[in-house]
XYZ file of C-alpha atoms in Angstrom:
355
model
C 0.000 0.000 0.000
C 1.279 3.480 -0.882
C 1.529 6.338 1.592
C -1.251 8.910 1.335
C -1.584 10.889 4.556
C -5.201 11.869 5.192
C -5.469 12.399 8.947
C -3.072 13.730 11.581
C -3.673 13.579 15.341
C -1.948 16.288 17.387
C -2.058 15.684 21.120
C -1.555 19.293 22.133
C -1.410 18.418 25.813
C -1.759 15.381 28.034
C -3.160 17.525 30.832
C -6.805 16.988 31.676
C -9.154 18.626 34.148
C -11.069 15.364 34.672
C -9.826 12.030 36.000
C -12.273 9.559 34.484
C -11.651 6.112 36.036
C -11.708 4.305 32.666
C -9.192 6.608 30.913
C -6.111 4.901 29.486
C -4.004 7.942 30.382
C -5.293 9.115 33.768
C -7.715 6.362 34.834
C -7.273 3.592 37.362
C -4.572 1.932 35.232
C -3.522 4.984 33.225
C 0.094 5.139 32.122
C 0.362 8.844 32.973
C -0.493 8.479 36.645
C 2.219 10.060 38.765
C 3.848 11.849 35.824
C 4.422 15.568 35.371
C 3.236 17.097 32.094
C 5.176 19.889 30.389
C 3.465 21.192 27.247
C 5.423 21.738 24.055
C 5.822 25.378 23.108
C 3.468 26.616 20.405
C 6.446 27.284 18.116
C 7.183 23.544 18.014
C 3.622 22.836 16.888
C 3.683 25.688 14.357
C 6.962 24.416 12.908
C 5.481 20.925 12.565
C 2.337 22.234 10.849
C 4.494 24.154 8.350
C 6.726 21.139 7.695
C 3.674 18.908 7.230
C 2.269 21.277 4.624
C 5.603 21.508 2.811
C 5.883 17.707 2.784
C 2.392 17.255 1.290
C 2.813 20.026 -1.300
C 6.166 18.574 -2.354
C 4.484 15.231 -2.970
C 1.644 16.909 -4.866
C -1.155 15.832 -2.545
C -4.537 16.683 -4.034
C -5.606 17.965 -0.619
C -3.950 18.500 2.736
C -4.527 15.972 5.519
C -7.115 16.908 8.115
C -6.077 17.522 11.724
C -7.596 16.312 14.987
C -6.463 18.261 18.055
C -6.867 16.220 21.221
C -5.407 15.541 24.648
C -5.910 15.140 27.620
C -8.078 18.124 27.120
C -6.650 20.065 24.133
C -8.211 23.346 25.241
C -5.918 23.300 28.283
C -2.872 24.032 26.133
C -2.071 27.682 26.932
C -1.636 28.495 23.223
C -4.534 26.463 21.808
C -6.112 29.469 20.086
C -2.902 30.463 18.296
C -2.113 26.907 17.181
C -5.646 26.439 15.832
C -5.430 29.800 14.029
C -2.097 28.918 12.426
C -3.379 25.542 11.196
C -6.462 27.216 9.714
C -4.449 29.923 7.934
C -2.071 27.254 6.601
C -5.027 25.622 4.872
C -5.770 22.711 7.206
C -9.249 21.605 8.256
C -9.231 20.830 11.981
C -11.382 19.054 14.544
C -11.039 18.827 18.312
C -11.875 16.058 20.785
C -12.970 17.612 24.060
C -14.825 16.905 27.285
C -16.625 20.224 26.771
C -15.891 21.708 30.188
C -14.050 24.814 28.965
C -15.488 25.286 25.488
C -16.807 28.636 26.704
C -13.253 29.950 27.132
C -12.389 29.231 23.491
C -15.720 29.509 21.666
C -14.612 32.479 19.578
C -11.536 30.661 18.228
C -13.442 27.417 17.694
C -16.104 29.214 15.655
C -13.376 30.746 13.485
C -10.846 27.950 13.080
C -12.418 24.565 13.907
C -14.629 22.579 11.560
C -15.798 19.772 13.879
C -16.138 19.361 17.630
C -16.191 15.830 19.036
C -17.785 15.711 22.474
C -17.244 12.653 24.670
C -20.630 11.538 26.028
C -21.027 8.424 28.180
C -24.801 8.419 28.515
C -27.767 10.636 29.397
C -27.189 13.334 32.002
C -27.140 11.334 35.238
C -25.151 8.491 33.712
C -22.602 10.801 32.082
C -21.983 12.696 35.325
C -21.643 9.425 37.244
C -19.228 7.746 34.810
C -17.087 10.875 34.593
C -17.239 11.336 38.373
C -18.146 14.992 37.913
C -21.513 16.263 39.108
C -23.115 18.822 36.778
C -20.787 18.023 33.868
C -23.557 17.274 31.363
C -25.267 20.612 32.013
C -21.923 22.399 31.644
C -21.448 20.745 28.251
C -24.992 21.687 27.204
C -24.442 25.315 28.211
C -21.076 25.560 26.464
C -22.289 24.002 23.211
C -24.827 26.805 22.860
C -21.897 29.178 22.311
C -20.881 27.406 19.108
C -21.970 28.583 15.687
C -23.440 25.331 14.411
C -23.776 26.798 10.912
C -19.972 26.600 10.801
C -19.087 23.963 13.398
C -20.341 20.373 13.188
C -20.866 18.737 16.592
C -20.533 14.979 16.928
C -20.860 12.949 20.147
C -18.567 9.999 20.879
C -20.030 7.172 22.971
C -17.969 4.077 23.810
C -19.832 0.948 24.866
C -18.533 -0.212 28.268
C -19.705 -2.620 30.992
C -21.079 0.404 32.864
C -23.090 2.212 30.193
C -24.012 -0.395 27.550
C -27.729 -0.390 28.409
C -28.088 3.288 27.525
C -26.881 3.035 23.911
C -30.368 2.383 22.481
C -31.899 5.530 24.017
C -28.887 7.857 24.240
C -29.668 9.552 20.870
C -32.883 10.918 22.426
C -30.973 12.620 25.264
C -28.205 14.600 23.617
C -27.735 18.385 23.566
C -29.602 19.895 20.623
C -26.354 21.102 19.023
C -25.203 17.483 18.536
C -25.946 16.376 14.965
C -24.354 12.907 15.044
C -23.539 10.283 17.669
C -20.931 7.618 17.011
C -21.496 4.533 19.167
C -18.240 2.627 19.223
C -17.426 -0.754 20.679
C -14.848 -1.070 23.417
C -11.192 -1.563 22.527
C -10.276 -4.711 24.356
C -6.933 -6.460 24.952
C -6.834 -9.553 27.134
C -3.649 -10.465 29.028
C -2.486 -13.022 26.441
C -2.877 -10.526 23.605
C -1.031 -7.836 25.543
C 1.859 -10.186 26.245
C 2.125 -11.113 22.548
C 2.155 -7.425 21.621
C 4.913 -6.701 24.139
C 6.969 -9.627 22.826
C 6.438 -8.533 19.208
C 7.483 -4.932 19.940
C 10.635 -6.084 21.719
C 11.703 -8.709 19.180
C 10.870 -6.766 16.009
C 11.700 -3.198 17.058
C 13.808 -3.537 20.194
C 11.188 -1.463 22.032
C 9.783 -2.137 25.482
C 6.037 -1.482 25.168
C 5.643 0.390 28.436
C 2.127 1.672 27.727
C 0.627 -1.629 26.626
C -0.299 -2.682 30.146
C -2.755 0.216 30.454
C -4.950 -1.570 27.884
C -4.802 -4.977 29.581
C -8.073 -6.253 30.988
C -9.665 -9.497 32.044
C -12.234 -11.456 30.104
C -15.404 -9.542 29.191
C -18.228 -9.733 31.706
C -21.650 -11.266 31.310
C -22.905 -7.985 29.857
C -21.605 -9.099 26.447
C -24.425 -11.647 26.338
C -26.903 -8.755 26.273
C -25.245 -6.861 23.429
C -26.809 -8.754 20.483
C -30.350 -7.820 21.531
C -29.381 -4.212 22.214
C -27.556 -3.847 18.899
C -30.562 -5.294 17.112
C -32.770 -2.593 18.667
C -30.198 0.098 17.888
C -29.858 -0.890 14.243
C -33.611 -1.238 13.802
C -34.095 2.283 15.163
C -31.397 3.580 12.826
C -32.977 1.816 9.849
C -36.432 3.229 10.639
C -35.030 6.733 11.304
C -36.408 6.819 14.831
C -33.577 8.869 16.289
C -33.513 12.699 16.121
C -29.770 12.703 15.270
C -27.664 10.766 12.801
C -26.628 7.604 14.686
C -23.745 5.337 13.682
C -22.565 2.051 15.182
C -18.846 1.646 14.612
C -17.175 -0.418 13.314
C -19.807 -0.701 10.607
C -19.154 -4.448 10.436
C -20.698 -5.078 13.861
C -24.128 -6.693 14.079
C -26.082 -8.894 16.513
C -24.673 -12.035 14.924
C -20.963 -11.211 15.143
C -20.603 -9.009 18.219
C -19.266 -11.938 20.229
C -16.479 -12.355 17.686
C -15.204 -8.896 18.613
C -14.536 -10.135 22.143
C -13.844 -13.824 21.824
C -12.697 -14.948 18.370
C -9.025 -15.407 17.600
C -8.967 -12.856 14.782
C -11.825 -10.556 15.778
C -14.357 -9.437 13.186
C -13.321 -9.501 9.539
C -13.036 -5.993 7.996
C -15.646 -5.772 5.249
C -15.640 -2.088 4.379
C -11.884 -1.458 4.557
C -10.603 -1.754 1.000
C -7.066 -2.620 2.135
C -8.087 -5.511 4.374
C -5.645 -4.373 7.068
C -5.249 -1.237 9.176
C -4.356 1.713 6.949
C -3.020 3.925 9.742
C 0.689 3.419 8.961
C 0.049 4.732 5.449
C -2.708 7.317 5.926
C -2.297 8.556 9.479
C 0.285 10.091 11.790
C -0.109 10.830 15.483
C 2.053 13.203 17.517
C 2.074 12.847 21.297
C 2.147 15.670 23.827
C 5.872 14.986 24.155
C 6.370 15.356 20.407
C 6.837 11.661 19.650
C 5.523 10.482 16.278
C 3.810 7.144 15.672
C 1.022 5.609 13.577
C -1.379 4.280 16.205
C -3.443 6.823 18.091
C -3.848 4.632 21.185
C -1.068 2.044 21.025
C 1.771 4.518 21.050
C 4.895 2.569 21.988
C 6.526 2.312 18.552
C 7.820 5.779 17.723
C 9.595 7.011 14.585
C 10.991 10.309 15.798
C 10.230 13.501 17.697
C 9.089 16.809 16.200
C 11.294 18.760 18.611
C 14.417 17.019 17.292
C 13.664 15.651 13.835
C 12.253 17.159 10.671
C 9.019 15.685 9.361
C 10.865 14.558 6.238
C 13.319 12.588 8.374
C 10.551 11.053 10.437
C 8.683 9.823 7.365
C 11.871 8.168 6.100
C 12.369 6.282 9.358
C 13.363 2.623 9.028
C 11.062 1.806 11.956
C 8.107 3.222 10.036
C 9.018 1.117 7.017
C 9.155 -2.051 9.120
C 5.952 -1.160 10.986
C 4.096 -0.782 7.683
C 5.331 -4.165 6.515
C 4.308 -5.820 9.788
C 0.805 -4.340 9.743
C 0.267 -5.260 6.102
C 1.267 -8.824 6.978
C -1.151 -8.888 9.925
C 1.570 -9.303 12.549
C 0.622 -6.534 14.993
C -1.323 -8.432 17.713
C -3.195 -5.328 18.912
C -4.849 -4.800 15.525
C -7.266 -7.622 16.278
C -9.879 -5.580 18.128
C -8.818 -2.021 17.406
C -11.533 0.097 15.679
C -8.929 1.823 13.484
C -8.433 -1.494 11.672
C -11.832 -0.879 10.055
C -11.378 2.752 9.039
C -11.348 3.361 5.301
C -12.096 7.078 4.960
C -9.750 8.779 7.467
C -11.974 11.845 7.349
C -13.318 13.912 10.209
C -17.093 14.114 10.575
C -18.879 16.888 8.731
C -22.350 17.899 7.565
């Protein structure tokens, strides 16, 4: 597969003003617990954005990749507004992933420079506040969303099915803030102990890298709640088919259905990608992610295998990395163990949501 960058994740900061217990960074098993976060200066991000544009123009891209600014909470970066403005003026279309708590402090910049706002929602009001361990959070999000110009900014909610909130997925679309135009209901990324150990062994043997963050994704076998998912997904998909919901509702990956949901959790190879033209994860060829520390890698969540750092290396050098070349070959050959139940394996468009 040939390289064709379409989507770039920029983790502007790892800082977050919430400590959600399920978070892979700051949750009960988060790999950032006990660490001190120092944000990269805005000039480092601006330099990277300029180098990215130069790289794509040099290779005669028909269009620039789209950007997703995330965190932590990206709005906590002290220079968020200036970084977003620079990306916009450089010709990039940008989205943000946010918990919505401080949208009010940046609404003016978002309305000018951001195309799409992804809001993390874990259920209707009481459920969302409970899961996020933050009383009044849902109402804060509702109030802040009203400051957005929805003629310019598309608002999409992100809901991840978990053992705690799975029962609410069939009625969540009825209980979203009115500014939300789409809800993406996504199945849980899941890595059992055996899979995690194989990934750690693969990273060490193939790349000489100790996968220090892999353990934050390790979990036990799925609970009995999985037995209830087929019936719930059947209701969800029937409601989508009959256009019952007031907002556009998507179950992702698109391959999931009542008949194969158990395969996601229990089968050796997960669910077969049906709508991904490559048949394997395209991230190493179409996607780049930059961590809050400036490290560059392909996988947005499994971020142990790095190709360089934007504070030290030019983007041109990073894209010529031997590690990147090997990683692409390994993913194409189906040798990355963590691909099995990662939603990015199914992505074919690498586009941010829009109207």
